[in-house]
């Protein structure tokens, strides 16, 4: 049984005991404002508890002692911003993550997709691309890949480069094979990769119909109309107002009867668009736009 990696850091990582929480909040606000003004990355509406833990992780790693100290370094050193971006954008992912999701997608979404002449999918916040390759495998096995176009986006250019390369850690193949089988995979998972370049190199045919591109859910707008939008394990890092903004973006980017897939800890409940969707599958967080 594969261990599910939790995206959250242990609560123990944080400010030194004597740090004044009000001052900490002030400094975090100033730092995030500075990052936005200097680099255009807008983390101002990300969930505070998660952001502060990640800032402290970077402060520790750099041998600093205060958030203001980190601010000074970040604003003057783009390389530091790149390192911090990796911390803040939390790229934990896996192939066939939550296998039940892929099984339900096969059983309850694929039959509708079969009726379309052409299928447009958007993976928003795709990280290093494991879920994109997983979806490509699924569509291939269902005979739909040839008429699909997958747009795979993330805020972080570094992870997108890894996604494009399609080389994943060989030591995770055992876990991914188990996920693939539990997800209803129809072949041998090893058919899709070869051992090369010190990792598992996935077949380039899986990205034939994939466009990888940088897109920021906070500041960028809709760029097409989709039949399926997958945004899993991204919205948990956003506060309510930012979640609402992103739901508006998804609603405006989905065709009527299009499918929205969220992560296991996310939902449409209490979003302004709750009534615009019906549930296809509750536990797997799959919804259909109906109005
Ligand atoms: C935990 S990963 C989820 C990866 C994958 N969707 C999954 O479920 O396994 C979250 C991803 O969201 C991306 N992300 C965070 N903020 C974003 C934003 N504003 N716009 C686009 N992507 C963002 C991060 O860079 C990261 O790669």
Tab-separated table of N, CA and C in Angstrom, residues 21 23 38 42 77-78 102 108 128 163 231 249 253 274 289:
chain	number	residue	atom	x	y	z
A	21	UNK	N	3.380	37.215	17.449
A	21	UNK	CA	2.516	36.813	16.331
A	21	UNK	C	1.985	38.002	15.516
A	23	UNK	N	3.537	40.901	15.070
A	23	UNK	CA	4.656	41.385	14.263
A	23	UNK	C	4.895	40.420	13.092
A	38	UNK	N	7.475	43.162	-6.805
A	38	UNK	CA	8.777	42.974	-7.448
A	38	UNK	C	8.747	41.899	-8.525
A	42	UNK	N	1.582	36.448	-6.803
A	42	UNK	CA	0.647	36.958	-5.805
A	42	UNK	C	0.249	35.861	-4.813
A	77	UNK	N	17.527	39.425	-4.546
A	77	UNK	CA	18.179	38.255	-5.130
A	77	UNK	C	17.147	37.330	-5.804
A	78	UNK	N	17.039	37.415	-7.142
A	78	UNK	CA	16.053	36.586	-7.858
A	78	UNK	C	16.254	35.079	-7.625
A	102	UNK	N	-9.416	8.123	-10.473
A	102	UNK	CA	-9.237	7.731	-11.879
A	102	UNK	C	-10.217	6.615	-12.271
A	108	UNK	N	-17.419	6.963	-14.966
A	108	UNK	CA	-18.543	7.897	-14.982
A	108	UNK	C	-18.344	9.137	-15.861
A	128	UNK	N	4.768	18.730	-11.413
A	128	UNK	CA	5.746	18.077	-12.289
A	128	UNK	C	5.094	17.125	-13.306
A	163	UNK	N	8.033	18.447	-15.973
A	163	UNK	CA	6.870	17.762	-16.557
A	163	UNK	C	7.127	17.455	-18.033
A	231	UNK	N	-8.332	20.465	-11.271
A	231	UNK	CA	-7.504	21.330	-10.423
A	231	UNK	C	-7.510	20.694	-9.040
A	249	UNK	N	-13.192	31.696	-12.567
A	249	UNK	CA	-12.364	31.417	-13.744
A	249	UNK	C	-12.719	30.051	-14.349
A	253	UNK	N	-14.522	29.057	-17.920
A	253	UNK	CA	-13.665	28.319	-18.860
A	253	UNK	C	-14.243	26.950	-19.223
A	274	UNK	N	-21.600	26.917	-6.330
A	274	UNK	CA	-22.101	25.613	-5.877
A	274	UNK	C	-23.347	25.172	-6.659
A	289	UNK	N	-20.938	20.934	-14.811
A	289	UNK	CA	-21.568	22.254	-14.913
A	289	UNK	C	-22.940	22.085	-15.576
